[in-house]
């Protein structure tokens, strides 16, 4: 069970108010919208569902869980290196690297501990273990934060509307829960990335003009 | 499996021939190759590799292991792997680069014989490409597809209905110089990204094998300096 203290720690880490600058990253969504893959509420939900289940969502959950279970710094470094090698595009590394570094730096400043830069999911997993937080809700909130951040990006990029954005979040919440449950027993042997077009949009975003997001 | 060797200016080419024409349940194939210090080794295939309908509970297993020593270059340029309906293929490519070694890797995959209307409704494909430099992970790609693969590929962020896909990886100090010219060759269904100044990766999607080749050949021509093995042109 999640205690109230633990729930508030996770709420702090994974809320849009946490200073990792998540608002700057669209994970290729800006290109998916520009290329016409995402045009309305239904196609946004389908796209984000794919990213969660077949792309970065599920795989980040596995990296987070592996980092959570890591027993020493060397293992953590190996997981981080594997996550970097697994990133599909340069901007995918950039968003995970910058958010992870900001998270590690901030937490080290406010509650001590290591400040070695790690990719975002790896950093969250390592910190969650350090604070004795339960894995499953940590992963669920991480995935929900990832998804909600992309819904916020969509609100700025296309006609969606606040209630449309909330409907997408409600529709995708059960998927976040299921992926969190699966990550509990998953290992890095279970990695599988098949959001190929999602990868292509992340690559194409590098040269997109004009653009308002960093990724 | 057989291999024909040809000596070309500055390199050795090995053309691998699967005398069975493809892989099916219970088959186990493996290629192991090493490019020694300063050598240039290029591997390709005589024809497309076919993953036939599985005949039993065991998957066809392919395990390829490549090593490039200091100053060596290895090119892994197999032609397409064609997945047939009902196939069960478990494949793994491992490439170990010593410091100062270079590599060009391509893996084109065709999901079903689309020309005859084949769709993968019940098939299994597991693939993993692992490239390490000096023992550390440099590039990793893993995919697991099972069941109605055609329905999966129809998903918008997966392949939006594309029937063929290729990954290309260039680990070479010249990678950065190739980025802009290669981007100019790509349609909207393909992308290139420079992961590091010496690591270029591409992901290409296409309607079918024919369309994939149309995009892939100019890219490979550029990355091989117009020396793509003749078997690719047949």
Short mmCIF file of C-alpha atoms in Angstrom, two decimals:
data_model
loop_
_atom_site.label_atom_id
_atom_site.label_comp_id
_atom_site.label_asym_id
_atom_site.label_seq_id
_atom_site.Cartn_x
_atom_site.Cartn_y
_atom_site.Cartn_z
CA UNK A 1 0.00 0.00 0.00
CA UNK A 2 1.02 3.53 -0.73
CA UNK A 3 1.18 5.73 2.37
CA UNK A 4 0.06 9.34 2.13
CA UNK A 5 3.67 10.50 2.52
CA UNK A 6 4.73 8.24 -0.35
CA UNK A 7 1.82 9.40 -2.51
CA UNK A 8 2.82 13.02 -1.96
CA UNK A 9 6.47 12.30 -2.82
CA UNK A 10 5.41 10.74 -6.12
CA UNK A 11 2.95 13.57 -6.76
CA UNK A 12 5.80 16.03 -6.27
CA UNK A 13 8.29 14.15 -8.52
CA UNK A 14 5.88 13.46 -11.34
CA UNK A 15 3.74 16.59 -11.38
CA UNK A 16 4.20 19.14 -14.21
CA UNK A 17 5.34 21.56 -11.49
CA UNK A 18 8.53 19.56 -10.87
CA UNK A 19 11.43 21.56 -12.38
CA UNK A 20 12.54 19.14 -15.10
CA UNK A 21 11.04 21.32 -17.82
CA UNK A 22 8.80 18.59 -19.26
CA UNK A 23 6.72 21.21 -21.06
CA UNK A 24 9.56 21.67 -23.59
CA UNK A 25 9.36 18.11 -24.95
CA UNK A 26 6.79 16.69 -27.34
CA UNK A 27 8.44 13.29 -28.00
CA UNK A 28 7.93 13.78 -31.74
CA UNK A 29 4.23 14.63 -31.34
CA UNK A 30 4.82 18.05 -32.90
CA UNK A 31 5.89 16.29 -36.12
CA UNK A 32 3.11 13.71 -35.90
CA UNK A 33 0.65 16.61 -35.89
CA UNK A 34 2.49 18.52 -38.65
CA UNK A 35 2.61 15.35 -40.81
CA UNK A 36 -1.11 14.78 -40.32
CA UNK A 37 -0.87 11.54 -38.32
CA UNK A 38 -2.63 13.20 -35.39
CA UNK A 39 -5.53 15.51 -36.25
CA UNK A 40 -8.18 15.22 -33.53
CA UNK A 41 -9.02 13.76 -30.12
CA UNK A 42 -9.48 10.19 -31.40
CA UNK A 43 -6.25 10.10 -33.42
CA UNK A 44 -4.36 11.69 -30.51
CA UNK A 45 -5.58 8.95 -28.19
CA UNK A 46 -4.57 6.24 -30.68
CA UNK A 47 -1.12 7.77 -31.18
CA UNK A 48 -0.43 8.17 -27.46
CA UNK A 49 -1.74 4.67 -26.81
CA UNK A 50 0.86 3.32 -29.27
CA UNK A 51 3.65 5.35 -27.68
CA UNK A 52 2.68 4.01 -24.26
CA UNK A 53 2.16 0.38 -25.17
CA UNK A 54 4.59 -0.17 -28.06
CA UNK A 55 7.11 2.63 -27.67
CA UNK A 56 8.83 4.58 -24.93
CA UNK A 57 6.09 4.06 -22.32
CA UNK A 58 6.39 0.32 -21.79
CA UNK A 59 10.16 0.33 -22.30
CA UNK A 60 10.73 3.24 -19.91
CA UNK A 61 8.66 1.29 -17.39
CA UNK A 62 11.05 -1.66 -17.78
CA UNK A 63 14.11 0.60 -17.37
CA UNK A 64 12.55 2.25 -14.32
CA UNK A 65 11.82 -1.17 -12.77
CA UNK A 66 15.34 -2.44 -13.56
CA UNK A 67 16.86 0.67 -11.93
CA UNK A 68 14.54 0.19 -8.94
CA UNK A 69 15.93 -3.33 -8.44
CA UNK A 70 19.58 -2.44 -9.14
CA UNK A 71 21.81 -3.44 -6.26
CA UNK A 72 24.82 -1.20 -6.91
CA UNK A 73 26.02 1.82 -8.90
CA UNK A 74 27.74 -0.34 -11.54
CA UNK A 75 24.45 -2.08 -12.34
CA UNK A 76 22.68 1.28 -12.46
CA UNK A 77 25.30 2.57 -14.90
CA UNK A 78 24.79 -0.50 -17.12
CA UNK A 79 21.01 0.04 -17.14
CA UNK A 80 21.50 3.71 -18.02
CA UNK A 81 23.89 2.81 -20.85
CA UNK A 82 21.43 0.23 -22.18
CA UNK A 83 18.59 2.80 -22.09
CA UNK A 84 20.76 5.24 -24.06
CA UNK A 85 21.63 2.60 -26.67
CA UNK A 86 17.93 1.71 -26.93
CA UNK A 87 16.79 5.29 -27.57
CA UNK A 88 15.44 5.51 -31.10
CA UNK A 89 16.54 9.03 -31.98
CA UNK A 90 18.83 11.80 -30.80
CA UNK A 91 15.97 13.90 -29.43
CA UNK A 92 14.73 10.91 -27.42
CA UNK A 93 18.09 10.84 -25.65
CA UNK A 94 18.00 14.61 -25.17
CA UNK A 95 14.59 14.66 -23.46
CA UNK A 96 15.42 11.71 -21.19
CA UNK A 97 18.90 13.06 -20.44
CA UNK A 98 17.89 16.63 -19.60
CA UNK A 99 14.89 15.68 -17.49
CA UNK A 100 16.86 12.96 -15.72
CA UNK A 101 19.79 15.28 -14.98
CA UNK A 102 17.46 17.99 -13.63
CA UNK A 103 15.64 15.46 -11.44
CA UNK A 104 18.84 13.99 -10.00
CA UNK A 105 20.35 17.44 -9.37
CA UNK A 106 17.21 18.77 -7.69
CA UNK A 107 16.69 15.73 -5.45
CA UNK A 108 20.36 15.65 -4.45
CA UNK A 109 20.04 19.32 -3.46
CA UNK A 110 16.83 18.93 -1.43
CA UNK A 111 17.28 15.51 0.15
CA UNK A 112 20.91 14.47 -0.43
CA UNK A 113 22.21 11.34 -2.05
CA UNK A 114 23.90 10.71 -5.38
CA UNK A 115 23.87 13.35 -8.13
CA UNK A 116 25.22 11.17 -10.96
CA UNK A 117 23.22 12.09 -14.08
CA UNK A 118 20.89 9.33 -15.28
CA UNK A 119 18.17 9.15 -17.90
CA UNK A 120 14.79 10.16 -16.49
CA UNK A 121 13.16 6.71 -16.00
CA UNK A 122 16.41 5.29 -14.59
CA UNK A 123 16.77 8.25 -12.22
CA UNK A 124 13.17 7.89 -10.99
CA UNK A 125 13.61 4.14 -10.43
CA UNK A 126 16.84 4.59 -8.48
CA UNK A 127 15.38 7.36 -6.28
CA UNK A 128 12.15 5.44 -5.68
CA UNK A 129 14.17 2.50 -4.37
CA UNK A 130 16.25 4.81 -2.17
CA UNK A 131 13.10 6.27 -0.62
CA UNK A 132 11.47 2.85 -0.19
CA UNK A 133 8.58 3.74 -2.48
CA UNK A 134 6.53 0.89 -3.96
CA UNK A 135 7.40 0.15 -7.59
CA UNK A 136 3.98 -0.27 -9.17
CA UNK A 137 2.47 3.12 -8.31
CA UNK A 138 5.81 4.77 -9.14
CA UNK A 139 5.65 3.32 -12.66
CA UNK A 140 1.93 4.12 -13.03
CA UNK A 141 2.50 7.76 -12.07
CA UNK A 142 5.60 8.01 -14.28
CA UNK A 143 3.65 6.75 -17.31
CA UNK A 144 0.68 8.95 -16.48
CA UNK A 145 2.98 11.97 -16.24
CA UNK A 146 4.57 11.11 -19.60
CA UNK A 147 1.16 10.79 -21.24
CA UNK A 148 -0.38 13.86 -19.57
CA UNK A 149 2.62 15.95 -20.64
CA UNK A 150 2.02 14.94 -24.28
CA UNK A 151 -1.68 15.80 -23.93
CA UNK A 152 -0.59 19.25 -22.70
CA UNK A 153 1.68 19.55 -25.74
CA UNK A 154 -1.24 18.60 -28.00
CA UNK A 155 -3.38 21.33 -26.43
CA UNK A 156 -0.85 23.86 -27.68
CA UNK A 157 -0.43 22.27 -31.11
CA UNK A 158 -3.93 21.40 -32.32
CA UNK A 159 -7.60 22.08 -31.75
CA UNK A 160 -8.39 19.80 -28.81
CA UNK A 161 -9.86 21.75 -25.92
CA UNK A 162 -9.34 21.18 -22.21
CA UNK A 163 -12.22 18.72 -21.83
CA UNK A 164 -10.97 16.76 -24.85
CA UNK A 165 -7.55 16.59 -23.21
CA UNK A 166 -9.07 15.27 -19.98
CA UNK A 167 -11.07 12.64 -21.89
CA UNK A 168 -7.85 11.35 -23.51
CA UNK A 169 -6.16 11.16 -20.11
CA UNK A 170 -9.08 9.25 -18.61
CA UNK A 171 -9.12 6.83 -21.56
CA UNK A 172 -5.38 6.09 -21.28
CA UNK A 173 -5.17 5.80 -17.48
CA UNK A 174 -6.08 2.06 -17.44
CA UNK A 175 -3.25 1.40 -19.92
CA UNK A 176 -0.80 3.15 -17.55
CA UNK A 177 -2.05 0.91 -14.76
CA UNK A 178 -1.69 -2.27 -16.82
CA UNK A 179 1.82 -1.39 -18.02
CA UNK A 180 2.85 -0.63 -14.43
CA UNK A 181 1.58 -4.05 -13.33
CA UNK A 182 3.50 -5.75 -16.15
CA UNK A 183 6.71 -3.85 -15.41
CA UNK A 184 6.72 -5.32 -11.92
CA UNK A 185 7.72 -8.72 -13.28
CA UNK A 186 9.36 -7.55 -16.52
CA UNK A 187 13.09 -7.43 -17.20
CA UNK A 188 15.26 -5.83 -19.88
CA UNK A 189 14.91 -9.09 -21.86
CA UNK A 190 11.29 -8.00 -22.42
CA UNK A 191 12.24 -4.75 -24.18
CA UNK A 192 10.37 -4.33 -27.44
CA UNK A 193 10.01 -1.15 -29.42
CA UNK A 194 7.65 -1.27 -32.39
CA UNK A 195 6.37 2.31 -32.55
CA UNK A 196 8.39 2.67 -35.76
CA UNK A 197 6.51 5.65 -37.09
CA UNK A 198 6.76 7.28 -33.68
CA UNK A 199 10.55 6.88 -34.01
CA UNK A 200 10.47 8.34 -37.51
CA UNK A 201 8.57 11.43 -36.30
CA UNK A 202 11.12 11.93 -33.50
CA UNK A 203 13.89 11.83 -36.14
CA UNK A 204 12.04 14.13 -38.53
CA UNK A 205 11.42 16.63 -35.73
CA UNK A 206 15.15 17.41 -35.71
CA UNK A 207 14.72 19.40 -38.94
CA UNK A 208 11.13 20.57 -38.52
CA UNK A 209 10.60 24.30 -39.08
CA UNK A 210 8.97 26.14 -37.48
CA UNK A 211 8.74 24.32 -34.18
CA UNK A 212 7.92 25.28 -30.61
CA UNK A 213 9.08 22.12 -28.80
CA UNK A 214 12.66 20.98 -28.22
CA UNK A 215 11.79 17.40 -29.23
CA UNK B 1 24.48 -22.60 -45.37
CA UNK B 2 27.30 -21.86 -47.76
CA UNK B 3 29.45 -18.81 -48.30
CA UNK B 4 31.21 -17.61 -51.40
CA UNK B 5 34.18 -15.36 -50.93
CA UNK B 6 35.27 -12.67 -53.32
CA UNK B 7 38.29 -10.46 -53.00
CA UNK B 8 37.54 -6.84 -53.90
CA UNK B 9 39.90 -3.88 -53.86
CA UNK B 10 40.62 -3.28 -50.17
CA UNK B 11 38.15 -5.77 -48.75
CA UNK B 12 36.83 -9.29 -48.66
CA UNK B 13 33.22 -9.98 -49.53
CA UNK B 14 31.36 -13.00 -48.25
CA UNK B 15 28.09 -13.88 -49.96
CA UNK B 16 26.04 -16.15 -47.75
CA UNK B 17 23.71 -18.62 -49.35
CA UNK B 18 21.04 -20.47 -47.41
CA UNK B 19 20.75 -23.66 -49.46
CA UNK B 20 17.42 -24.45 -47.79
CA UNK B 21 16.04 -21.13 -49.09
CA UNK B 22 14.86 -20.07 -45.67
CA UNK B 23 14.18 -21.01 -42.08
CA UNK B 24 11.37 -22.93 -40.50
CA UNK B 25 10.46 -24.51 -37.15
CA UNK B 26 13.36 -25.97 -35.25
CA UNK B 27 16.01 -24.69 -37.66
CA UNK B 28 19.07 -23.14 -36.07
CA UNK B 29 21.35 -21.00 -38.19
CA UNK B 30 24.35 -19.07 -37.09
CA UNK B 31 26.96 -16.93 -38.76
CA UNK B 32 30.10 -15.94 -36.90
CA UNK B 33 32.54 -13.55 -38.52
CA UNK B 34 35.48 -11.51 -37.37
CA UNK B 35 37.24 -8.66 -39.15
CA UNK B 36 40.77 -8.65 -37.80
CA UNK B 37 42.87 -5.54 -37.20
CA UNK B 38 42.68 -3.16 -40.13
CA UNK B 39 40.65 -5.55 -42.30
CA UNK B 40 37.48 -4.70 -44.22
CA UNK B 41 34.94 -7.50 -44.29
CA UNK B 42 31.58 -7.24 -46.02
CA UNK B 43 28.85 -9.85 -45.61
CA UNK B 44 25.78 -10.04 -47.75
CA UNK B 45 23.31 -12.68 -48.89
CA UNK B 46 22.73 -14.20 -52.30
CA UNK B 47 18.96 -13.72 -52.02
CA UNK B 48 16.23 -12.73 -49.59
CA UNK B 49 16.01 -14.88 -46.46
CA UNK B 50 12.58 -16.47 -45.97
CA UNK B 51 10.98 -17.27 -42.66
CA UNK B 52 8.57 -20.03 -43.65
CA UNK B 53 5.44 -21.16 -41.85
CA UNK B 54 6.55 -22.94 -38.68
CA UNK B 55 6.17 -26.70 -38.70
CA UNK B 56 6.30 -27.38 -34.97
CA UNK B 57 6.36 -25.71 -31.58
CA UNK B 58 10.03 -24.67 -31.77
CA UNK B 59 10.89 -21.34 -33.41
CA UNK B 60 13.51 -21.03 -36.12
CA UNK B 61 16.55 -19.56 -34.40
CA UNK B 62 19.13 -17.35 -36.05
CA UNK B 63 22.10 -16.21 -34.03
CA UNK B 64 24.65 -14.08 -35.83
CA UNK B 65 27.79 -12.85 -34.10
CA UNK B 66 30.15 -10.34 -35.61
CA UNK B 67 33.37 -8.90 -34.28
CA UNK B 68 35.45 -6.03 -35.66
CA UNK B 69 38.92 -5.53 -34.22
CA UNK B 70 40.85 -2.28 -33.94
CA UNK B 71 40.92 -0.34 -37.20
CA UNK B 72 38.68 -2.89 -38.94
CA UNK B 73 35.45 -2.24 -40.79
CA UNK B 74 32.61 -4.72 -41.02
CA UNK B 75 29.59 -4.30 -43.30
CA UNK B 76 26.54 -6.44 -42.56
CA UNK B 77 24.39 -6.05 -45.64
CA UNK B 78 21.94 -8.96 -45.89
CA UNK B 79 19.06 -8.68 -48.31
CA UNK B 80 15.50 -8.65 -47.01
CA UNK B 81 14.11 -11.14 -44.55
CA UNK B 82 10.62 -12.06 -45.73
CA UNK B 83 8.26 -13.21 -42.99
CA UNK B 84 5.63 -15.70 -44.20
CA UNK B 85 2.23 -16.16 -42.60
CA UNK B 86 2.56 -18.62 -39.72
CA UNK B 87 6.31 -18.07 -39.31
CA UNK B 88 8.00 -18.25 -35.93
CA UNK B 89 11.43 -16.64 -36.10
CA UNK B 90 13.69 -15.76 -33.20
CA UNK B 91 16.68 -13.82 -34.43
CA UNK B 92 19.59 -12.07 -32.79
CA UNK B 93 22.50 -10.11 -34.22
CA UNK B 94 25.40 -9.21 -31.96
CA UNK B 95 28.21 -6.96 -33.12
CA UNK B 96 31.24 -6.23 -30.97
CA UNK B 97 33.42 -3.32 -31.99
CA UNK B 98 36.87 -2.79 -30.59
CA UNK B 99 37.85 0.85 -30.11
CA UNK B 100 38.63 2.29 -33.54
CA UNK B 101 36.51 -0.28 -35.40
CA UNK B 102 33.78 0.80 -37.82
CA UNK B 103 30.57 -0.83 -38.98
CA UNK B 104 27.66 -0.52 -41.37
CA UNK B 105 24.60 -2.62 -40.55
CA UNK B 106 21.30 -2.99 -42.37
CA UNK B 107 18.34 -5.26 -41.60
CA UNK B 108 15.42 -5.01 -44.03
CA UNK B 109 12.24 -6.89 -43.08
CA UNK B 110 9.19 -7.60 -45.23
CA UNK B 111 6.04 -8.51 -43.33
CA UNK B 112 4.33 -11.06 -45.58
CA UNK B 113 4.36 -11.64 -49.31
CA UNK B 114 2.24 -8.60 -50.00
CA UNK B 115 2.36 -9.03 -53.80
CA UNK B 116 0.21 -12.14 -53.40
CA UNK B 117 -1.98 -10.49 -50.79
CA UNK B 118 -0.46 -12.31 -47.82
CA UNK B 119 -1.05 -10.71 -44.43
CA UNK B 120 0.53 -11.88 -41.18
CA UNK B 121 -2.51 -12.81 -39.10
CA UNK B 122 -0.86 -15.47 -36.93
CA UNK B 123 2.91 -15.24 -36.85
CA UNK B 124 5.72 -14.63 -34.41
CA UNK B 125 8.88 -12.63 -34.88
CA UNK B 126 11.47 -11.73 -32.30
CA UNK B 127 14.45 -9.69 -33.33
CA UNK B 128 17.30 -8.10 -31.47
CA UNK B 129 20.25 -6.10 -32.78
CA UNK B 130 22.92 -5.40 -30.20
CA UNK B 131 26.02 -3.37 -31.02
CA UNK B 132 28.66 -2.87 -28.36
CA UNK B 133 31.76 -0.75 -28.50
CA UNK B 134 34.57 -1.78 -26.22
CA UNK B 135 32.02 -3.92 -24.35
CA UNK B 136 29.59 -1.03 -23.66
CA UNK B 137 26.12 -0.82 -25.27
CA UNK B 138 26.23 1.43 -28.34
CA UNK B 139 23.01 0.53 -30.17
CA UNK B 140 20.18 -1.73 -29.17
CA UNK B 141 17.01 -2.53 -31.03
CA UNK B 142 14.55 -5.15 -29.86
CA UNK B 143 11.16 -6.09 -31.16
CA UNK B 144 8.67 -8.79 -30.33
CA UNK B 145 5.69 -9.29 -32.56
CA UNK B 146 3.16 -12.04 -32.04
CA UNK B 147 -0.27 -12.88 -33.36
CA UNK B 148 -2.02 -10.53 -35.78
CA UNK B 149 1.09 -8.65 -36.90
CA UNK B 150 -0.80 -7.03 -39.82
CA UNK B 151 -3.25 -5.44 -37.38
CA UNK B 152 -0.34 -4.27 -35.24
CA UNK B 153 1.42 -2.69 -38.23
CA UNK B 154 -1.81 -0.90 -39.15
CA UNK B 155 -1.66 1.07 -35.85
CA UNK B 156 -0.90 4.76 -36.45
CA UNK B 157 2.35 5.17 -34.51
CA UNK B 158 3.54 1.63 -35.33
CA UNK B 159 3.67 1.54 -39.14
CA UNK B 160 0.40 3.12 -40.33
CA UNK B 161 -0.14 0.12 -42.61
CA UNK B 162 3.41 -0.14 -44.00
CA UNK B 163 4.46 -3.68 -44.93
CA UNK B 164 8.24 -3.31 -44.90
CA UNK B 165 10.78 -1.78 -42.58
CA UNK B 166 14.52 -1.38 -42.43
CA UNK B 167 17.00 -0.29 -39.83
CA UNK B 168 20.38 1.08 -40.86
CA UNK B 169 23.23 1.81 -38.47
CA UNK B 170 26.55 3.41 -39.34
CA UNK B 171 29.23 3.51 -36.65
CA UNK B 172 32.00 5.48 -38.28
CA UNK B 173 33.74 8.84 -37.68
CA UNK B 174 32.31 9.96 -41.06
CA UNK B 175 28.71 9.50 -39.83
CA UNK B 176 28.04 13.19 -39.27
CA UNK B 177 28.99 14.08 -42.86
CA UNK B 178 26.36 11.62 -44.19
CA UNK B 179 23.44 13.00 -42.17
CA UNK B 180 22.23 15.89 -44.34
CA UNK B 181 22.71 14.16 -47.74
CA UNK B 182 20.92 11.06 -46.48
CA UNK B 183 18.03 13.04 -45.02
CA UNK B 184 17.57 14.58 -48.47
CA UNK B 185 17.01 11.06 -49.87
CA UNK B 186 14.27 10.07 -47.42
CA UNK B 187 10.49 10.17 -47.83
CA UNK B 188 8.22 11.23 -44.94
CA UNK B 189 7.95 7.59 -43.80
CA UNK B 190 11.66 7.41 -42.96
CA UNK B 191 14.00 9.23 -40.63
CA UNK B 192 17.70 9.59 -39.86
CA UNK B 193 19.27 10.70 -36.63
CA UNK B 194 22.81 11.31 -35.48
CA UNK B 195 22.99 9.71 -32.03
CA UNK B 196 26.64 10.77 -31.65
CA UNK B 197 29.11 12.36 -34.09
CA UNK B 198 30.15 8.83 -35.08
CA UNK B 199 26.80 7.05 -34.92
CA UNK B 200 24.07 7.48 -37.52
CA UNK B 201 20.81 5.51 -37.31
CA UNK B 202 17.94 5.26 -39.77
CA UNK B 203 14.47 3.79 -39.63
CA UNK B 204 12.65 3.34 -42.91
CA UNK B 205 9.05 2.30 -43.46
CA UNK B 206 7.57 1.50 -46.86
CA UNK B 207 4.37 0.11 -48.34
CA UNK B 208 6.09 -3.08 -49.52
CA UNK B 209 9.46 -4.60 -50.31
CA UNK B 210 9.67 -2.89 -53.68
CA UNK B 211 9.08 0.56 -52.23
CA UNK B 212 11.54 -0.18 -49.42
CA UNK B 213 14.30 -0.99 -51.92
CA UNK B 214 13.59 2.21 -53.83
CA UNK B 215 14.43 4.19 -50.67
CA UNK B 216 17.08 1.89 -49.28
CA UNK B 217 19.29 1.45 -52.36
CA UNK B 218 20.32 5.14 -52.71
CA UNK B 219 21.04 5.23 -48.98
CA UNK B 220 23.21 2.11 -49.13
CA UNK B 221 24.90 3.34 -52.31
CA UNK B 222 25.93 6.44 -50.44
CA UNK B 223 27.08 4.60 -47.31
CA UNK B 224 29.06 2.02 -49.31
CA UNK B 225 30.52 4.53 -51.79
CA UNK B 226 28.57 2.90 -54.66
CA UNK B 227 30.02 -0.54 -54.02
CA UNK B 228 26.86 -2.38 -52.97
CA UNK B 229 27.32 -6.09 -53.81
CA UNK B 230 25.99 -7.16 -57.21
CA UNK B 231 23.54 -9.63 -55.61
CA UNK B 232 21.53 -6.58 -54.42
CA UNK B 233 20.98 -5.54 -58.04
CA UNK B 234 19.60 -8.82 -59.37
#
